C-alpha positions as MATLAB code, in Angstrom:
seq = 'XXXXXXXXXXXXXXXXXXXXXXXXXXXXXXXXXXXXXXXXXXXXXXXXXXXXXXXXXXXXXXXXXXXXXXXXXXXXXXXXXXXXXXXXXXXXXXXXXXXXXXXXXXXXXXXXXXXXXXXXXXXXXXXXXXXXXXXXXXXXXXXXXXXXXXXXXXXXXXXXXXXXXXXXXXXXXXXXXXXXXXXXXXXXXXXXXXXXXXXXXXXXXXXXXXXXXXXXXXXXXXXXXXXXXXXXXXXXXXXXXXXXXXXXXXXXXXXXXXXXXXXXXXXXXXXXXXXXXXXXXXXXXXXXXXXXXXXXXXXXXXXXXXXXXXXXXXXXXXXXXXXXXXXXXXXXXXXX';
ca = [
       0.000    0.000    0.000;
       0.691    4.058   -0.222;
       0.153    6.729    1.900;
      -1.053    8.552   -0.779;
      -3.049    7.314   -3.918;
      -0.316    7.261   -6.874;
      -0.354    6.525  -10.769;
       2.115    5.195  -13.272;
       3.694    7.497  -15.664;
       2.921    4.811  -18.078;
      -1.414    5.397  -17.738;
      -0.283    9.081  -17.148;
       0.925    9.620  -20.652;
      -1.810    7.393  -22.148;
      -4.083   10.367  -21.046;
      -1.626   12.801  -22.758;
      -1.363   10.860  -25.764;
      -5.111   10.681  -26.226;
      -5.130   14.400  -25.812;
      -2.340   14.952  -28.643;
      -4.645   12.796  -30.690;
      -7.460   15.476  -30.478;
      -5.234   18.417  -31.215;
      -4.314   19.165  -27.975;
      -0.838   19.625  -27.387;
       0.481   18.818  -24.405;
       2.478   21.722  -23.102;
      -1.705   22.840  -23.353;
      -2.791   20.295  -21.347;
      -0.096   20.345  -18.963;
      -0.423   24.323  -18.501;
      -4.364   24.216  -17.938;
      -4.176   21.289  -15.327;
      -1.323   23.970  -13.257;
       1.452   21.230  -13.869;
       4.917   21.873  -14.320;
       6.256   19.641  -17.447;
       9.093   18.175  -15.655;
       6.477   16.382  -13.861;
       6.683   13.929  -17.156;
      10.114   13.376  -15.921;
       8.907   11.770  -12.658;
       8.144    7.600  -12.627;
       4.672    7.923  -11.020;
       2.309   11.174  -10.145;
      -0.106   11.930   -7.130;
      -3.521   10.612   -7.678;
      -4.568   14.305   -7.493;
      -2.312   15.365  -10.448;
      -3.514   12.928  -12.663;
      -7.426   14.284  -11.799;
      -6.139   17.628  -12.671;
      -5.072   16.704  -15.628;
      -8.606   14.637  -16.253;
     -10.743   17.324  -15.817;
      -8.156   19.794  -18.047;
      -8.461   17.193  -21.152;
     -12.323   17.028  -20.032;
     -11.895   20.686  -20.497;
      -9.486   21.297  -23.531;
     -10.727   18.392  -25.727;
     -14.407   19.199  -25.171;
     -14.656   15.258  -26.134;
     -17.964   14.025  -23.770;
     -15.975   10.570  -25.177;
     -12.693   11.446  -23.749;
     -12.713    8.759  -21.126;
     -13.789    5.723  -23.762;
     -11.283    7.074  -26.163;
      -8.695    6.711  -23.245;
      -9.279    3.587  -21.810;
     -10.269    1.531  -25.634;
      -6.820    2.462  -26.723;
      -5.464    1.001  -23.754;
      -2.740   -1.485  -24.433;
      -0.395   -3.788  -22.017;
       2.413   -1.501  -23.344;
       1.395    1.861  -21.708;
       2.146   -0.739  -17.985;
       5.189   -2.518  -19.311;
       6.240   -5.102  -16.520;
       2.998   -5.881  -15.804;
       1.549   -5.930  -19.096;
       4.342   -7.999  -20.483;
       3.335  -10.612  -17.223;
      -0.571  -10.355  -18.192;
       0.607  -11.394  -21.794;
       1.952  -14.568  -20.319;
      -1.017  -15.650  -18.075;
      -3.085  -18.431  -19.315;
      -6.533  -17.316  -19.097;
      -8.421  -13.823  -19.210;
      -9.291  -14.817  -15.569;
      -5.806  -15.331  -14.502;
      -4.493  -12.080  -15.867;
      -7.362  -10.118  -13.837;
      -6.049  -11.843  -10.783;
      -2.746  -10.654  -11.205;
      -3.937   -7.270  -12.159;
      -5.149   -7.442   -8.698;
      -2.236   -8.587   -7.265;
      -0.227   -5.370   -8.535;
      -2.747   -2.936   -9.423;
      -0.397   -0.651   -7.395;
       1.989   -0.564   -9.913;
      -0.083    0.765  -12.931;
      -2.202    2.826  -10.397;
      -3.189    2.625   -6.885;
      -6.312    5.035   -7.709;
      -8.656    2.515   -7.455;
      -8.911   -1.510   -6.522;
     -10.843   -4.491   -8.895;
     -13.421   -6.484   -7.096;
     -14.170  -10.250   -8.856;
     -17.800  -11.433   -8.357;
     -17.831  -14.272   -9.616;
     -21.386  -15.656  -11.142;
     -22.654  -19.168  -12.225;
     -22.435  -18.104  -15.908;
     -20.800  -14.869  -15.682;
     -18.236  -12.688  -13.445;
     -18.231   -9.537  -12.425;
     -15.402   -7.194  -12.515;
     -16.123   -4.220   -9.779;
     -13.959   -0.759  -10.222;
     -13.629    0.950   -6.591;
     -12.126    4.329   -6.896;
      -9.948    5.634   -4.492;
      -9.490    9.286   -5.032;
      -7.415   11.561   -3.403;
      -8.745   15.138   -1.883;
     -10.840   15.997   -5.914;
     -12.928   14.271   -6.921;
     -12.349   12.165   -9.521;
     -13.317   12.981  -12.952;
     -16.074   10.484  -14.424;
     -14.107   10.161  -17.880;
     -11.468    8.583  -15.318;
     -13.989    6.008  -14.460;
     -15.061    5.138  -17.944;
     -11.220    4.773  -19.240;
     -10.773    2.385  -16.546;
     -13.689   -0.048  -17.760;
     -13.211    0.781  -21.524;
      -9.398   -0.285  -20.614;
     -10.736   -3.827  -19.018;
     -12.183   -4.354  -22.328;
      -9.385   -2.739  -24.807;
      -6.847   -4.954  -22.686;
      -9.416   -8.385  -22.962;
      -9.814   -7.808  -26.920;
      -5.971   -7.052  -27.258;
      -4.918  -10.499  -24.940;
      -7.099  -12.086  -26.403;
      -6.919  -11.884  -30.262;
     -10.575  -11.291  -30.628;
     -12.538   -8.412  -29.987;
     -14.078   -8.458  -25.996;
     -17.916   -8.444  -25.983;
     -19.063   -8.447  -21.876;
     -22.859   -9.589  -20.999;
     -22.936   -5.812  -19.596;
     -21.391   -2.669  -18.176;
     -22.428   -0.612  -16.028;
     -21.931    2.695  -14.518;
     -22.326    4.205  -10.818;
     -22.280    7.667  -12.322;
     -24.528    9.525  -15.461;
     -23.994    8.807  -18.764;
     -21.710   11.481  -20.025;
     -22.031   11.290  -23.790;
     -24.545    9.701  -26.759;
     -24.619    6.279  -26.232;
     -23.379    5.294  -29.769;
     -20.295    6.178  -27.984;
     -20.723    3.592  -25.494;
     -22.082    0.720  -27.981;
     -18.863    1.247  -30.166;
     -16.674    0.833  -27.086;
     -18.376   -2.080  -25.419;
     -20.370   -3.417  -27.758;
     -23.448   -4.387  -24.997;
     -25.901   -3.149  -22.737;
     -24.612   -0.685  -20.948;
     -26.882    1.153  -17.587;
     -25.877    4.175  -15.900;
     -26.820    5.877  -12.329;
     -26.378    2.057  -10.967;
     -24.866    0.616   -7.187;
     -21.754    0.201   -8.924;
     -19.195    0.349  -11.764;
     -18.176   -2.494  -13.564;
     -18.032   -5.261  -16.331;
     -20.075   -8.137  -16.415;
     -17.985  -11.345  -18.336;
     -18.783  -14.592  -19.341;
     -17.246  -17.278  -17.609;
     -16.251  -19.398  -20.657;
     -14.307  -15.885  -22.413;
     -12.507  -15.573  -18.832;
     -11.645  -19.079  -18.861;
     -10.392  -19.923  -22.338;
      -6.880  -20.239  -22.886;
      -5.003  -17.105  -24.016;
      -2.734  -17.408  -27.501;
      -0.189  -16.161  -26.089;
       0.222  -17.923  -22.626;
       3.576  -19.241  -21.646;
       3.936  -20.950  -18.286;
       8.064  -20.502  -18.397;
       7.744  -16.635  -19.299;
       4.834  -16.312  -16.607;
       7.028  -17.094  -14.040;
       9.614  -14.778  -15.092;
       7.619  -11.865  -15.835;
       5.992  -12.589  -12.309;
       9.287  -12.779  -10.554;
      10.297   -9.572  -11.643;
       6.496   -7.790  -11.670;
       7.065   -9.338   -7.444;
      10.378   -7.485   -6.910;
       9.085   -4.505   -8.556;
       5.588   -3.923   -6.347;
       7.876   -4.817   -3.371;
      10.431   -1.622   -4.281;
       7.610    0.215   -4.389;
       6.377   -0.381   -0.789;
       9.581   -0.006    0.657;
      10.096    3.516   -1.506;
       6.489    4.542    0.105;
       8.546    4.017    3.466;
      10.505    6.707    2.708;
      11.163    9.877    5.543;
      10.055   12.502    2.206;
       6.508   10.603    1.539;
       5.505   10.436    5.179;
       6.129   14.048    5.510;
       3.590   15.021    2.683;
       1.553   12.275    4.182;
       1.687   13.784    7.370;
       1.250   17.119    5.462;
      -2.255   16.430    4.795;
      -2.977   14.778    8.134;
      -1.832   17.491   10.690;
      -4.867   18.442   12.792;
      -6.372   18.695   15.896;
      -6.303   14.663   16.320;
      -2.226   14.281   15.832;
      -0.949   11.463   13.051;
      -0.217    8.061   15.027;
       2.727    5.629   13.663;
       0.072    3.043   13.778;
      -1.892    5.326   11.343;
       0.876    5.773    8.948;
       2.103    1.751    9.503;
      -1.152    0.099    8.400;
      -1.457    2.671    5.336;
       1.744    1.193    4.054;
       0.680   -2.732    5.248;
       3.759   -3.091    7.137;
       4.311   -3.033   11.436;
       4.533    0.237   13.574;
       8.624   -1.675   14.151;
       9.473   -1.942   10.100;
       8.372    1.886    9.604;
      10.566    2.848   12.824;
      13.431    1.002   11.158;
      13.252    2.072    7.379;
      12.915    5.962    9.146;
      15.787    4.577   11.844;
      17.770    3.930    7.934;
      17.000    7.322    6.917;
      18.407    9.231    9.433;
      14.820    9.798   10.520;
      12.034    9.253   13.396;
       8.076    9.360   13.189;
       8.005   12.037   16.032;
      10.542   14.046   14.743;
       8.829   13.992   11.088;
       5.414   15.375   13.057;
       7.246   17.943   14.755;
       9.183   19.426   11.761;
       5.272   19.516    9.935;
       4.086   21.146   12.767;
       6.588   23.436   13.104;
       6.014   24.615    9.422;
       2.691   24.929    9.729;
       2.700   26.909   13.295;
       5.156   29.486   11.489;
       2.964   29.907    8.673;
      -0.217   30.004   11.162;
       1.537   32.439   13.517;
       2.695   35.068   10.170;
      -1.474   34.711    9.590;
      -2.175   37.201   12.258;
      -6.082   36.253   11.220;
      -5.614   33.095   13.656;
      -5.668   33.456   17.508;
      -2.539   31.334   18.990;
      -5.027   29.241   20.980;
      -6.827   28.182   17.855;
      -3.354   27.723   15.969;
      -2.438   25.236   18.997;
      -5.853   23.334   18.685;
      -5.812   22.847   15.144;
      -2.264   21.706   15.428;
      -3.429   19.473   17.587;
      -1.558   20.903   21.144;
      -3.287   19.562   23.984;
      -2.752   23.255   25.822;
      -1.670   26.430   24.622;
       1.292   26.019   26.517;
       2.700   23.434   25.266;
       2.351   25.064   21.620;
       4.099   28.243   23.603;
       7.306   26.006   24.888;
       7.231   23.868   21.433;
       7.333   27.160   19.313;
      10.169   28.719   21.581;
      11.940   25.554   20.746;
      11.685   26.029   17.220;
      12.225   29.692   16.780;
      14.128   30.762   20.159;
      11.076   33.462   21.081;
       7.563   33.017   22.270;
       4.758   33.126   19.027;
       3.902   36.470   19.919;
       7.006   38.240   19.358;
       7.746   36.150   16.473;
       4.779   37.124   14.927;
       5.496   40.974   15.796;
       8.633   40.663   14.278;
       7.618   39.178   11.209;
       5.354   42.197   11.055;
       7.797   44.703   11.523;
       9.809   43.143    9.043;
];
């Protein structure tokens, strides 16, 4: 697990390429979701960045399609490791296992649910959005992807019993036919793709026990990097950025976000020079200096919402930081 909802670069520049495909350039689309282009330099974004960026293609295109267009021209390329292991497995049903097994490394936005059926098994899309709300073309890509990625694995083109949609429908619904190719409902409990059992179950063309197992191996290694990286002292801080209140952050908080014990975080921070409490206290020390320069906020109500069980305590915890009590700090800062 994360701390914080991130996505591949990989499913990040699928967006951008479907963009460039409409005519929007994407220095264009980068500028109007307020994201710096080296960002494209970075191996996975912020779940938030990548809604940005949704609702500025939503925005710039003016495609009500966007999303289908996005998610149908999905292919096991834009994930690399884990689309070369989901090339390997032997059956459709197999490779949506493993997609559960390291969803986190295309995109830990969201979590696949299997419901499985007598005749027929449904695939379940949870979101998991970060502090915006997700952009609905986000949730259509994602089940217009399922079915891009089963007609592409396949060799055939992917016809489900039925899709559905938890949200409106957002375009005509040629759009929809053309994409899925079925019944599709909208406004429903839930978003997802209905399959036959006998497509999930028939063997793939291309499945290769030997090259599963290496592809696997490596895809392993890879999602287990990745949790120990989400360990890391710079990652709990924003973490703890965003969770800096009047309840303080717990280790135990923080420890079962990542899925690992309170004593592996202490150690991988022990590694990194770094401790849990000291983390807190250099977050709340930034955000009592920036509270204190406010001179909109009374210093009680700075030491509640920094969670300070008594004023006091903020008092001897700011003299700490800056050498002075808030008060003439924040005359000083005045003055200045």
């Amino acid at each position: 697990m994360t701390l914080e909802a991130t996505v591949s670069i990989g499913w990040v520049n699928t967006v951008i390429g479907a963009a460039e495909r409409l005519s929007v350039a994407a220095d264009q689309l980068l500028a109007a979701a307020g994201i710096p282009h080296s960002a494209c330099e970075l191996e996975r974004w912020p779940i938030d960045d990548i809604t940005r960026l949704w609702h500025a293609a939503e925005r710039c295109t003016g495609d009500p399609g966007f999303g289908l267009k996005v998610g149908a021209e999905f292919s096991p390329m834009s994930i690399s490791g884990v689309g070369f292991a989901l090339q390997s497995a032997a059956t459709l049903r197999e490779a949506i296992v493993m997609v559960q097994r390291f969803q986190r490394l295309i995109s830990d936005g969201g979590r696949f649910q299997v419901v499985a059926g007598n005749a027929a098994t449904w695939l379940v899309y949870h979101p998991r959005q970060g502090r915006l709300a997700f952009s609905p073309h986000q949730i259509e890509a994602v089940l217009a992807s399922v079915v891009g990625f089963g007609s592409w694995v396949t060799g055939t083109r992917m016809q489900p019993a039925r899709v559905q949609f938890s949200q409106p429908r957002l375009g005509p619904l040629a759009g929809y036919q053309t994409v899925f190719n079925c019944p599709v409902e909208f406004e429903q409990a839930f978003s997802g793709v209905l399959i036959d059992n006998s497509v999930l179950d028939q063997p793939l063309p291309q499945a290769d026990p030997q090259l599963a197992q290496v592809h696997e191996r490596y895809t392993t290694a890879r999602l287990a990097a990745l949790s120990i990286n989400s360990a890391s002292a710079p990652e709990i801080r924003r973490w703890l950025t965003t969770r800096i209140g009047p309840v303080p952050p717990r280790r135990a908080d923080a420890a079962e976000a990542l899925g690992i014990s309170e004593r592996s975080l202490a150690r991988r921070l022990r590694e990194q020079g770094q401790t849990f409490d000291g983390l807190v206290d250099n977050v709340r020390r930034e955000k009592a200096l920036q509270a204190v320069a406010d001179s909109s906020s009374s210093l009680p109500e700075i030491a509640e919402a920094l969670g300070f069980a008594e004023v006091s305590t903020f008092y001897r915890a700011f003299r700490r930081w800056t050498g002075m009590p808030p008060v003439r700090w924040r005359k000083q800062k005045h003055l200045g």
